[in-house]
Coordinates of C-alpha atoms and ligand atoms in Angstrom, one line a residue:
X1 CA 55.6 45.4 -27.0
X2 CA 58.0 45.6 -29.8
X3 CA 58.6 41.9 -29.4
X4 CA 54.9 41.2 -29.4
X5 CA 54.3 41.6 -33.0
X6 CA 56.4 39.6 -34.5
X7 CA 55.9 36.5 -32.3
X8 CA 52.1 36.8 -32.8
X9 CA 53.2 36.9 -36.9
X10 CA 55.6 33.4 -36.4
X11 CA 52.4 31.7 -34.4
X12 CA 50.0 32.6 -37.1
X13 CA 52.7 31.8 -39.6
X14 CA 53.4 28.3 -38.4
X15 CA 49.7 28.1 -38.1
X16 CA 49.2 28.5 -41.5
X17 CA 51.9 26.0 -42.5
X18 CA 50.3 22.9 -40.2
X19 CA 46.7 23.6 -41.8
X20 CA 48.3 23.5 -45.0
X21 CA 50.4 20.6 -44.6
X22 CA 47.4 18.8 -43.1
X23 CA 45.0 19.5 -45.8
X24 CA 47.8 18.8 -48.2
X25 CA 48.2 15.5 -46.7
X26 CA 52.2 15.6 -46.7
X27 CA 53.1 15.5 -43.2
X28 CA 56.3 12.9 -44.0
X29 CA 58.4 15.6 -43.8
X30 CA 57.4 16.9 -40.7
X31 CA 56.2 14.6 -37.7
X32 CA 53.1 15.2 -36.1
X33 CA 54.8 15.2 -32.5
X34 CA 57.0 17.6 -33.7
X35 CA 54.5 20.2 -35.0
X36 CA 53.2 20.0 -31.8
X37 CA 56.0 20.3 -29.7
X38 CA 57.0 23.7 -31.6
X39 CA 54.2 24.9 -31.4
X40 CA 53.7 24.3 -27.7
X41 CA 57.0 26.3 -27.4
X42 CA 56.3 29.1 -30.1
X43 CA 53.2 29.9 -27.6
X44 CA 55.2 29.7 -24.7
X45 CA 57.4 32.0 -25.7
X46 CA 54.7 34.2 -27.0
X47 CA 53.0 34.0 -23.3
X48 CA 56.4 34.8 -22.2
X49 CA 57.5 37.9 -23.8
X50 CA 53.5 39.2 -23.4
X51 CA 54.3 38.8 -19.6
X52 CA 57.8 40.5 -20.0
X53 CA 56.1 43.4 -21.5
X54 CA 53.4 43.9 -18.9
X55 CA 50.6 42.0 -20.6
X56 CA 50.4 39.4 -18.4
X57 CA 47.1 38.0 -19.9
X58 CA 43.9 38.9 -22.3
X59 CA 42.1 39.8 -19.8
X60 CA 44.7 43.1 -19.9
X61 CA 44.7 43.5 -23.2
X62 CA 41.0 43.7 -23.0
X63 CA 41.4 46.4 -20.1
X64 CA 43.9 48.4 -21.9
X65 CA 40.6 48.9 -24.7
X66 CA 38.7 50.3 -21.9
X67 CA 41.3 52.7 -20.3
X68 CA 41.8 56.5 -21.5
X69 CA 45.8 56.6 -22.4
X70 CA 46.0 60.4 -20.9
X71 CA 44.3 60.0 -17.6
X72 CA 44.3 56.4 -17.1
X73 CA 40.7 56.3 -16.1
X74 CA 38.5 54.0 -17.4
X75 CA 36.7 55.3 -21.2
X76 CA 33.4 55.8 -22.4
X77 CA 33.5 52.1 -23.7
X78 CA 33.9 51.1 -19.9
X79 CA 31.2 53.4 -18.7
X80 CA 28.5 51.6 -21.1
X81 CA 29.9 48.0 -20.0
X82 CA 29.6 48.7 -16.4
X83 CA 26.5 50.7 -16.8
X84 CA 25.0 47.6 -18.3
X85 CA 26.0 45.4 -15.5
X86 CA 24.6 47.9 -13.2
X87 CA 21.4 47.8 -14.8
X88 CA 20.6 44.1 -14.0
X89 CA 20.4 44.8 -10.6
X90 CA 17.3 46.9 -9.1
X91 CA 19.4 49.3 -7.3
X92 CA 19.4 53.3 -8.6
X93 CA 22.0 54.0 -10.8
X94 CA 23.3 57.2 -11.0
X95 CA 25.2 59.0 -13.8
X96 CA 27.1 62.5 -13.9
X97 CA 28.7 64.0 -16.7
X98 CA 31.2 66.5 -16.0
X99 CA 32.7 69.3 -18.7
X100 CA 35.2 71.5 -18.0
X101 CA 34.9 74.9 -18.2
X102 CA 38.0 77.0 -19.8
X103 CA 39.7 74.4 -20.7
X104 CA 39.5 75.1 -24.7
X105 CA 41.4 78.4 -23.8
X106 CA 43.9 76.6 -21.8
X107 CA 44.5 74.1 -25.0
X108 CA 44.2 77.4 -27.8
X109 CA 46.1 80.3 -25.6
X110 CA 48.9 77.7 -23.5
X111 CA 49.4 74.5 -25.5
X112 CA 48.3 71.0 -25.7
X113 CA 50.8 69.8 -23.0
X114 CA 49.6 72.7 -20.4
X115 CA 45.7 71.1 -21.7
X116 CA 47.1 67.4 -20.9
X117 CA 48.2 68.1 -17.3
X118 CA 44.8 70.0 -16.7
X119 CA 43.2 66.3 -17.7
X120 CA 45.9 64.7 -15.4
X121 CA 45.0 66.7 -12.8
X122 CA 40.9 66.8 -13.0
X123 CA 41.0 63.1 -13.3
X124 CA 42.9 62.6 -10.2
X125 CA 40.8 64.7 -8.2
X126 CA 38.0 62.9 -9.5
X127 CA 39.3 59.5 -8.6
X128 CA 40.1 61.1 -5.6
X129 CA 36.7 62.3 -4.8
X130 CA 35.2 59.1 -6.0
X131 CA 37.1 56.8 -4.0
X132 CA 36.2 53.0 -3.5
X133 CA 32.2 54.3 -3.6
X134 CA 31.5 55.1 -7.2
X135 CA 33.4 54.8 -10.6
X136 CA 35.0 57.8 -12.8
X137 CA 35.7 57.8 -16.2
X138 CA 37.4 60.1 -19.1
X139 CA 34.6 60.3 -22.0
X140 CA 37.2 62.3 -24.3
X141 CA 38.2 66.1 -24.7
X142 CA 37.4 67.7 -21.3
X143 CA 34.4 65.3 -19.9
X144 CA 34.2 62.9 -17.6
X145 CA 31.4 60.8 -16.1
X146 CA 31.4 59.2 -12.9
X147 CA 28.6 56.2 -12.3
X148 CA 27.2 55.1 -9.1
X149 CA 25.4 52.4 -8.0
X150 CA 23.5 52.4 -4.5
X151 CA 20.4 53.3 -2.7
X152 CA 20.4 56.7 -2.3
X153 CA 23.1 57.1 -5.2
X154 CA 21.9 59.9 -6.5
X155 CA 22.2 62.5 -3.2
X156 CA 25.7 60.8 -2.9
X157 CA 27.4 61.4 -6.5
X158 CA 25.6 65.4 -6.1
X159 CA 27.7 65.7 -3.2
X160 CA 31.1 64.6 -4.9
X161 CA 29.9 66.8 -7.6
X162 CA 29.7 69.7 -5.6
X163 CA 33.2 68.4 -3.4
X164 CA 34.7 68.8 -7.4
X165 CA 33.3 72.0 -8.0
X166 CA 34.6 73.5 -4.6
X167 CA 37.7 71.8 -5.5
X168 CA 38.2 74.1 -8.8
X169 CA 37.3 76.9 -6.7
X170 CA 40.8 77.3 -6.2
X171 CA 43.1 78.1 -9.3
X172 CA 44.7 74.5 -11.0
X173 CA 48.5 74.3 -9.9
X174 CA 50.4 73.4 -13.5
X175 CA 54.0 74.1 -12.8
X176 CA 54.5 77.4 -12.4
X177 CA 51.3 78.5 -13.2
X178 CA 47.4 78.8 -11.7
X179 CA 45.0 78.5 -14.6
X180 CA 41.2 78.7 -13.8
X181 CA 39.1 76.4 -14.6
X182 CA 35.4 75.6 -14.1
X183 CA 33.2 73.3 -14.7
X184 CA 29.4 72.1 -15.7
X185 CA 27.8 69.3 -14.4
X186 CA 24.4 67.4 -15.3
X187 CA 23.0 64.8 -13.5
X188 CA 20.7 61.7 -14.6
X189 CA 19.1 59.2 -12.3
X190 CA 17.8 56.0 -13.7
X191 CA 15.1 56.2 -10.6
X192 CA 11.6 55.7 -11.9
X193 CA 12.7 55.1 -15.7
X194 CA 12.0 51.3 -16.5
X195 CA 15.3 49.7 -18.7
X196 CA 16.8 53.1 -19.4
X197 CA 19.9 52.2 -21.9
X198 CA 23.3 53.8 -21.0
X199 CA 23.0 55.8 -24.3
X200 CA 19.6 57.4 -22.9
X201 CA 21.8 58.6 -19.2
X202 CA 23.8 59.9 -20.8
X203 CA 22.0 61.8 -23.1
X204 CA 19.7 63.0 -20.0
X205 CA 22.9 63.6 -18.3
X206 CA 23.9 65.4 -21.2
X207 CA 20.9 68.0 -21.7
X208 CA 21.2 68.4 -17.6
X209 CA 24.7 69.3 -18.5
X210 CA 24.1 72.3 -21.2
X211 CA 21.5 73.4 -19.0
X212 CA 24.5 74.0 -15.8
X213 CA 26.7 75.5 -19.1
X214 CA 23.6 77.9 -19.6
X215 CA 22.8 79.1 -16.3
X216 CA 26.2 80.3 -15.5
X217 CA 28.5 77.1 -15.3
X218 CA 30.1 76.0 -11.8
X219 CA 27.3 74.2 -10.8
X220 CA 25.4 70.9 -11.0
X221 CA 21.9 70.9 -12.7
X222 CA 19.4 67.4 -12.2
X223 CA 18.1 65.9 -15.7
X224 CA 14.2 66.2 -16.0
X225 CA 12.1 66.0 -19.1
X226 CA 11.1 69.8 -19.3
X227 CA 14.6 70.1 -20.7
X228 CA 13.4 68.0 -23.3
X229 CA 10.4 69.8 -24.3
X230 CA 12.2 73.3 -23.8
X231 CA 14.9 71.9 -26.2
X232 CA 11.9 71.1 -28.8
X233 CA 10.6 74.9 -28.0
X234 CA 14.6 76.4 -28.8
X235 CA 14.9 74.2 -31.8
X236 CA 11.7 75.1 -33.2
X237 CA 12.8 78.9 -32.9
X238 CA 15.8 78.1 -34.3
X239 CA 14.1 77.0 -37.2
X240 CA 11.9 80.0 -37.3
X241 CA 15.0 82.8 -36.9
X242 CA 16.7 81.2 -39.7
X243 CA 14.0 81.4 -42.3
X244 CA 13.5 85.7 -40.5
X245 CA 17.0 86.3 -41.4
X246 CA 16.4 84.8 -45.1
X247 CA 13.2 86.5 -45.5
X248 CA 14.3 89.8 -44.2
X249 CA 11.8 89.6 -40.8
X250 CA 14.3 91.7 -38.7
X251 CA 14.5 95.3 -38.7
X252 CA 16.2 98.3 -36.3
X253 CA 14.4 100.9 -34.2
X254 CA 17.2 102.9 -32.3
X255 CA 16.4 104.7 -28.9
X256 CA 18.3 108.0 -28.5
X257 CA 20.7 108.8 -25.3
X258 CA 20.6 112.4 -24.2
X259 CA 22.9 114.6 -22.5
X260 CA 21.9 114.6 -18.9
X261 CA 22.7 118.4 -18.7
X262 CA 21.5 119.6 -22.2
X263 CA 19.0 116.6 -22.9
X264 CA 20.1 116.9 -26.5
X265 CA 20.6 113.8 -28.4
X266 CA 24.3 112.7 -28.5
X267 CA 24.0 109.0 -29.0
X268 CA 21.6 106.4 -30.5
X269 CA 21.2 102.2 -29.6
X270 CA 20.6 100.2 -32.0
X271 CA 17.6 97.4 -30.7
X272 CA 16.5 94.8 -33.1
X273 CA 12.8 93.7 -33.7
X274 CA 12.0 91.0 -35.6
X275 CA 8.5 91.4 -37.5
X276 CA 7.2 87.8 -38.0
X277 CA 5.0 86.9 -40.8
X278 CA 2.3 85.6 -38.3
X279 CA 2.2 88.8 -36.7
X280 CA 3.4 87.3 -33.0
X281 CA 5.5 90.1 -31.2
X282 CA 9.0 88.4 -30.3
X283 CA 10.8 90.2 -28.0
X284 CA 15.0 90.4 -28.2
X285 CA 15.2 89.4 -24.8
X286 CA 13.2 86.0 -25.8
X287 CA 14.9 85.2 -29.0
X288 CA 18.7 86.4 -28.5
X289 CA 19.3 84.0 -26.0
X290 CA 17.9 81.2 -28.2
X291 CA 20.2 82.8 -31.6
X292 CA 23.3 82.7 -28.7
X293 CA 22.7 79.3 -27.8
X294 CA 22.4 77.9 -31.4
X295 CA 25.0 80.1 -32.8
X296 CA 23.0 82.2 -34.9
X297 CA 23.7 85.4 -33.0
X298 CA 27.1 85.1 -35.4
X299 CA 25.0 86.3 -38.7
X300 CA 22.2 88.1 -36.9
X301 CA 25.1 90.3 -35.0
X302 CA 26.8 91.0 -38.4
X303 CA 23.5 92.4 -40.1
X304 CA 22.7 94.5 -37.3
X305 CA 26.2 95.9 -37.8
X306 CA 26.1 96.7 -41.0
X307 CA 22.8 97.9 -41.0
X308 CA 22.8 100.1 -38.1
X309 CA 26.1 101.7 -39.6
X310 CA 24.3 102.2 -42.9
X311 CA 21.6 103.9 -41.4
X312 CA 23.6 106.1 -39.1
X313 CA 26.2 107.2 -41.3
X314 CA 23.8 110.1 -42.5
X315 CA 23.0 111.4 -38.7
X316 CA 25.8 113.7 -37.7
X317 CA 28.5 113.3 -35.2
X318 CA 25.7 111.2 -32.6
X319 CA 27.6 107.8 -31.7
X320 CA 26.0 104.7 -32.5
X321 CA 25.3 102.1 -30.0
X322 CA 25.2 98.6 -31.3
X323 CA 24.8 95.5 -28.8
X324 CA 27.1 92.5 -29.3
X325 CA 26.2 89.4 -27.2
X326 CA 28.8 86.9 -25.7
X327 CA 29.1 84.4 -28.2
X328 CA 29.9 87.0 -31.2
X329 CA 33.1 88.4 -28.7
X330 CA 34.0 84.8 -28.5
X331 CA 34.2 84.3 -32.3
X332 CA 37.7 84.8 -33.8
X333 CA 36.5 85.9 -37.0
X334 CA 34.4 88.8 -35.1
X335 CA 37.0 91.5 -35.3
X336 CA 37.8 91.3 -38.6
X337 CA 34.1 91.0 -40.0
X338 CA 33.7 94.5 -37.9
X339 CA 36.9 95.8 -39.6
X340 CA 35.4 94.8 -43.1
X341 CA 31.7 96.4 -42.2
X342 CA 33.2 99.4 -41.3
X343 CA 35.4 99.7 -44.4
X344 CA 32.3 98.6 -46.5
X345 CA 30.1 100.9 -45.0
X346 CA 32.5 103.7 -44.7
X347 CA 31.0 104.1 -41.4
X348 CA 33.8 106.3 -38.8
X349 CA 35.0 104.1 -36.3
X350 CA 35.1 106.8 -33.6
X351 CA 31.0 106.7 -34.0
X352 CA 30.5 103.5 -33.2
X353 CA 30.2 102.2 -29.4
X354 CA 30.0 98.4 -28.5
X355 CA 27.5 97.2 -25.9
X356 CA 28.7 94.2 -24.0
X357 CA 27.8 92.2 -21.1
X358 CA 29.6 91.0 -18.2
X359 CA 28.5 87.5 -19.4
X360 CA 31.1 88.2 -22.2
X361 CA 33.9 88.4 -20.1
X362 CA 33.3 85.7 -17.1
X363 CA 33.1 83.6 -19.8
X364 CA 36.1 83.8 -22.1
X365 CA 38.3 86.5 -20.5
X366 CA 41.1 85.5 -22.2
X367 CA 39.4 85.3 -26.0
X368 CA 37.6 89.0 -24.7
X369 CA 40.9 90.6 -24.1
X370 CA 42.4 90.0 -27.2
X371 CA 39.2 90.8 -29.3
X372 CA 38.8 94.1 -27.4
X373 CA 42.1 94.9 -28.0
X374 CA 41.8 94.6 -32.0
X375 CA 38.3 96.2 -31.8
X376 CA 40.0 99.2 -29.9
X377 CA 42.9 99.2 -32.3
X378 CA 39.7 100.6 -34.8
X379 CA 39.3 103.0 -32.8
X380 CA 36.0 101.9 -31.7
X381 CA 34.3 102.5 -28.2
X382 CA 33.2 99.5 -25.9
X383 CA 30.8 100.2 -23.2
X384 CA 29.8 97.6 -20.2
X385 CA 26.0 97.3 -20.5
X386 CA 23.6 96.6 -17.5
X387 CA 25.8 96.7 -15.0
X388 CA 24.5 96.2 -11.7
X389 CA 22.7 92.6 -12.7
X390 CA 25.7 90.8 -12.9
X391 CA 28.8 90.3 -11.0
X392 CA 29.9 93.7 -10.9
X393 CA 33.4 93.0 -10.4
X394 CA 35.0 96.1 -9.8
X395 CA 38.5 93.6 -11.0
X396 CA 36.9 93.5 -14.8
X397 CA 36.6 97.6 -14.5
X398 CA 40.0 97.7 -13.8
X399 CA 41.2 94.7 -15.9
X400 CA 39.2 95.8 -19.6
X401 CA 38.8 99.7 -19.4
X402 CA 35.8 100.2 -20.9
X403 CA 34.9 103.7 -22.2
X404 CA 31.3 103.7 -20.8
X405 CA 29.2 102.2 -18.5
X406 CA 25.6 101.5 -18.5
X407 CA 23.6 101.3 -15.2
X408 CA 20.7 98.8 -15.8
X409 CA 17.2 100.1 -15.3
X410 CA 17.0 97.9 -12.1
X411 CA 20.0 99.9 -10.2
X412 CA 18.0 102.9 -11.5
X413 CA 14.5 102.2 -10.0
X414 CA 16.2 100.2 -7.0
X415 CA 17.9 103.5 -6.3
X416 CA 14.8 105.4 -5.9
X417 CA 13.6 103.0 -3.5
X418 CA 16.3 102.4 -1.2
X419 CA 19.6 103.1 0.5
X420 CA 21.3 100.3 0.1
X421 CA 20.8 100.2 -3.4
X422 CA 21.7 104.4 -3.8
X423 CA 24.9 103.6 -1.9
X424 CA 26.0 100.8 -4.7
X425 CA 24.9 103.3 -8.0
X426 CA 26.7 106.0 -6.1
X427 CA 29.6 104.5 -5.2
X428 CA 29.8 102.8 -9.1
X429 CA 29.3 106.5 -10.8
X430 CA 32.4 107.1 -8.6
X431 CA 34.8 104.2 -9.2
X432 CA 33.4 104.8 -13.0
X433 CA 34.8 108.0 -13.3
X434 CA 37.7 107.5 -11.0
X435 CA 38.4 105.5 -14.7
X436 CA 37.8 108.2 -16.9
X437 CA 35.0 106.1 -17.7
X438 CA 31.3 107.7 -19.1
X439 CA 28.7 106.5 -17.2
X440 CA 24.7 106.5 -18.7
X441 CA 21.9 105.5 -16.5
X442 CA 19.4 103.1 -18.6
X443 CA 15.2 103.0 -18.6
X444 CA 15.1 106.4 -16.9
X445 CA 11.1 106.5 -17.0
X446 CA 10.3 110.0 -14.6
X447 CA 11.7 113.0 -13.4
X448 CA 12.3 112.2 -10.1
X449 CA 14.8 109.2 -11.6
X450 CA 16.5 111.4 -14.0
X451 CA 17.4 114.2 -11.0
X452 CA 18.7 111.1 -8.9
X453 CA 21.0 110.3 -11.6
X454 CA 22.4 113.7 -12.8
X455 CA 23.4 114.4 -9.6
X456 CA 24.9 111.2 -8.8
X457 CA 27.2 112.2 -11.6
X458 CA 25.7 110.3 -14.6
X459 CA 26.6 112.1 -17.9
X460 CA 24.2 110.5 -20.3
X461 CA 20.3 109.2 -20.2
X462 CA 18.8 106.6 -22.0
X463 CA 14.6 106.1 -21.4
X464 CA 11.2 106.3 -21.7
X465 CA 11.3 109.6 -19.8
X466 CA 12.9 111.5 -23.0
X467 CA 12.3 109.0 -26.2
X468 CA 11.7 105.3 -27.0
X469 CA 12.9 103.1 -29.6
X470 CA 12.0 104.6 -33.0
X471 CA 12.1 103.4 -36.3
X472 CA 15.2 105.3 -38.6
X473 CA 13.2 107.7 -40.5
X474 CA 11.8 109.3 -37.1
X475 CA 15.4 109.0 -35.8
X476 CA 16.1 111.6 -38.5
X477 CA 13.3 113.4 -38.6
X478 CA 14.4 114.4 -34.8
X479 CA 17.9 115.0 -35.7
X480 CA 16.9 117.5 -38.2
X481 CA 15.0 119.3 -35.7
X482 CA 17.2 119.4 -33.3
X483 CA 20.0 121.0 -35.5
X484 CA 17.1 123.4 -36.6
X485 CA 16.6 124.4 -32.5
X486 CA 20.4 124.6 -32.6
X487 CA 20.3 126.7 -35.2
X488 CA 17.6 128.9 -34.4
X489 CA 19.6 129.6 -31.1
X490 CA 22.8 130.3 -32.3
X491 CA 21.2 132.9 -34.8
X492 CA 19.0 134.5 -31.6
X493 CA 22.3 134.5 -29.4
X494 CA 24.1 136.8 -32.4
X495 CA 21.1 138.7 -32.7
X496 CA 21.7 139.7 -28.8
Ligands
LIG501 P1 19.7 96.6 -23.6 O1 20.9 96.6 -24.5 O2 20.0 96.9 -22.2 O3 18.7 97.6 -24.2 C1 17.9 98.4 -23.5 C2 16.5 97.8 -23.3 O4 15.7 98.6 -22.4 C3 15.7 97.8 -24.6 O5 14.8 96.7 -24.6 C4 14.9 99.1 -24.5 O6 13.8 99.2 -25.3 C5 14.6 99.0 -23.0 N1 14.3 100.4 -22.4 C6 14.9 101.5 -22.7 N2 14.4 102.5 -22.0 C7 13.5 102.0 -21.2 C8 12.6 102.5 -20.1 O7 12.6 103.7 -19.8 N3 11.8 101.6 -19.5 C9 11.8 100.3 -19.8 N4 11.0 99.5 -19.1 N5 12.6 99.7 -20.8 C10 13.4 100.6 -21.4 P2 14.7 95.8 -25.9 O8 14.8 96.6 -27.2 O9 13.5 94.9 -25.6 O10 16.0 95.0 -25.8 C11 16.3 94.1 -24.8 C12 17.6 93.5 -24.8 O11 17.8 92.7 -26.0 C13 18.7 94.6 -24.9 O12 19.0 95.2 -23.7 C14 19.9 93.8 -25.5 O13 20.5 93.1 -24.4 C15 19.2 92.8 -26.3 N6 19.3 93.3 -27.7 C16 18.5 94.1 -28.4 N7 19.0 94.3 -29.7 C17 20.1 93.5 -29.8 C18 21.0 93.3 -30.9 O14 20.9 93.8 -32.0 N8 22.0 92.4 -30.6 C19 22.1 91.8 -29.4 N9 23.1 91.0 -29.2 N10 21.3 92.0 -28.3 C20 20.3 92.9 -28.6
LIG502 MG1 22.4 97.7 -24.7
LIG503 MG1 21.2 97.6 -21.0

């Protein structure tokens, strides 16, 4: 290529000097059949050292503008060509855009040349996968696409889809190493759309795509136009929780945990409510997912932080519970803005527990790790909340060490009800505190439940049974009553 250049500079050059010798009139100097005989040569050389250097013709030249230089699969300009040319014939055409799962980690945590030979290989799989029957392609960063064209195109390209994702089952070999990675697919289908553009599939493959992300990534998720009107619905809310968090619509109620023995209070949770100016109830479990997905959660989370400390920096030694979701653990800035409530606040680390989900950690264990290791260098508590609805991997007990464990309300009731489902809460109270790990049972609502659990081995008891969520007046209102009780028998106990 390095000779390239400058020949293409000489042709223009001489080009320059016949047009100007011609509209100058003066060609006695120069004869005609000589201008043309060098320049016959000048391009034959040119088309000479082009083919020398690989580029045997334009039509390669043209190609290398619709190739991805790291994978060598064809780009997102090629997918738009050939989706065009596929769309003048009647067949169905179907579109699936792949995103890789872990991959920003890989890039962060092991280095852009670890992150290139993840590409490498994902690409070649895909080709592989793809064969002669459909197309794949390298949009950029960690997506792909792959396009087919057929009659029943779309069960087809589901199937490679699937094929890639049992593929990635299996750790990715990169020299020495086995990195995980997963992926997300959405899947669009140009069947029943009249003169959909290749913008628009890939848009629907798109919003199919987030919707796989959502739902627990490794899997494949079909485009249809609820996804539309449900993203209308989250956006909307979105809109609505920014202007609650300006306007000061949120508030805490905190639900106390007793001893399972003593039934005193020794801990509260912190649960936000959000009281709209309309007056509509909005539960947490409706609108955190919608603040998670839009990011959001990262200024909501902080306020409930530094609230709930506020508030519970007058009650005792009770911990405080306060939930963090998924996407605040994944934020880099998290620790720190936790370090500079607490120092604001003046709020003792040892009181405060974190709540988080297994969600947290399948996601990003990597990012998790090293937050929960700066959050613990605080000295503050993390507990694994509602465990029993997730994966329950007995390798993430052993792998973060939490300091508590929450059994979700539907172990609890489950528990009551059948074997099967005693066996499991039994056999996690024991691995638990094999761990040294507390362990509170959640939405204890009778008596019968709370016996199961306190002799299963549970140590604390969150529920309707003993209190709801209260506002944090009432929260101290209790307190005081309780240290009153706890007076009152300490006094009768000298008395005797
Ligand atoms: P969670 O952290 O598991 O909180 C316990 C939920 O169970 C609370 O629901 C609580 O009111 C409810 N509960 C407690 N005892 C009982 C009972 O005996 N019976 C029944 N049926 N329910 C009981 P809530 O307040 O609606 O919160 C739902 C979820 O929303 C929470 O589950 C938590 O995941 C999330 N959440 C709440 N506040 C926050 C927050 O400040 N930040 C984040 N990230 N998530 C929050
Ligand atoms: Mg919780
Ligand atoms: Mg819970």
């Amino acid at each position: 290529m390095l000779f390239v250049a400058p020949l293409l500079l000489l042709t223009i050059l001489f080009g320059l000097l016949v047009t100007a010798i011609l509209v100058s009139g003066k060609t006695s100097f120069i004869s005609a059949p000589g201008v043309l005989v060098a320049g016959i040569l000048i391009y034959g050389a040119t088309l000479f050292v082009l083919s020398l250097t690989g580029v045997s013709s334009i039509r390669e030249l043209e190609d290398l503008g619709r190739r991805d230089g790291l994978s060598g699969l064809p780009n997102r300009n090629a997918l738009h060509q050939d989706f065009k040319r596929y769309a003048q014939s009647d067949e169905e055409a179907a579109m699936a855009l792949i995103d890789l799962d872990g991959f920003k980690q890989v890039n962060d945590h092991l280095g852009h040349f670890v992150g290139d030979q993840v590409i490498r290989y994902c690409g070649d799989v895909l080709e592989e996968i793809c064969g002669k029957e459909a197309r794949c392609y390298r949009l950029g960063g960690d997506e792909f696409a792959i396009l087919m064209l057929g009659p029943v195109a779309g069960t087809i390209l589901e199937g490679m889809c699937r094929n890639f994702l049992d593929r990635l089952e299996a750790p990715v070999p990169i020299g020495e190493r086995r990195l995980a990675i997963g992926a997300s697919i959405g899947l669009a289908n140009s069947k029943g759309s009249d003169d959909l553009s290749s913008s628009e599939m890939l848009r629907r493959a798109d919003v199919a795509m987030y919707a796989s992300k959502r739902s627990g990534r490794m899997r494949c998720t079909w485009y249809t136009t609820d996804f539309d009107r449900d993203r209308e619905a989250v956006q909307e809310l979105d809109d609505d929780l920014r202007k609650a968090l300006a306007d000061e619509e949120f508030a805490l109620h905190y639900q106390p945990l007793v001893d399972a023995s003593t039934k005193k209070i020794v801990a509260v949770e912190a649960l936000i409510r959000w009281n709209r100016a309309d007056g509509k109830p909005v539960g947490p479990h409706l609108f955190i997912p919608v603040a998670e997905e839009t990011g959001l959660i990262n200024p909501i989370g902080l306020w409930v932080l530094r609230q709930a400390c506020t508030d519970a920096l007058g009650w005792g030694e009770i911990k405080l519970s306060v939930n963090i979701s998924a996407a605040q653990l994944r934020n880099a800035e998290f620790p720190i803005k936790l370090g500079q409530i607490l120092e604001e606040t003046g709020f003792p680390a040892e009181r405060l527990e974190l709540e988080i989900t297994e969600t947290c950690l399948v996601m990003d264990p990597i990012i998790a790790e090293r937050s929960l290791e700066m959050i613990r260098g605080f000295g503050v508590n993390v507990s694994l909340d509602d465990f029993g609805t997730g994966y329950a991997s007995i390798g993430f007990l052993r792998q973060f060490r939490f300091e508590k464990l929450k059994l979700d309300r539907s172990l609890v009731v489950q528990a009551g009800d059948d074997d099967g489902s005693r066996a499991m809460m039994l056999s996690s109270i024991t691995l638990a505190r094999a761990l040294k790990m507390g362990v509170t049972a959640e939405g204890v609502e009778t008596e019968a439940q709370a016996e199961l659990v306190r002799t299963a081995g549970c140590d604390q008891i969150q529920g309707w049974l003993y209190y709801k969520a209260m506002p944090a007046d009432q929260i101290y209102g209790l307190l005081e009553e309780q240290s009153a009780e706890d007076a009152g028998a300490a006094h009768l106990r000298i008395i005797n």
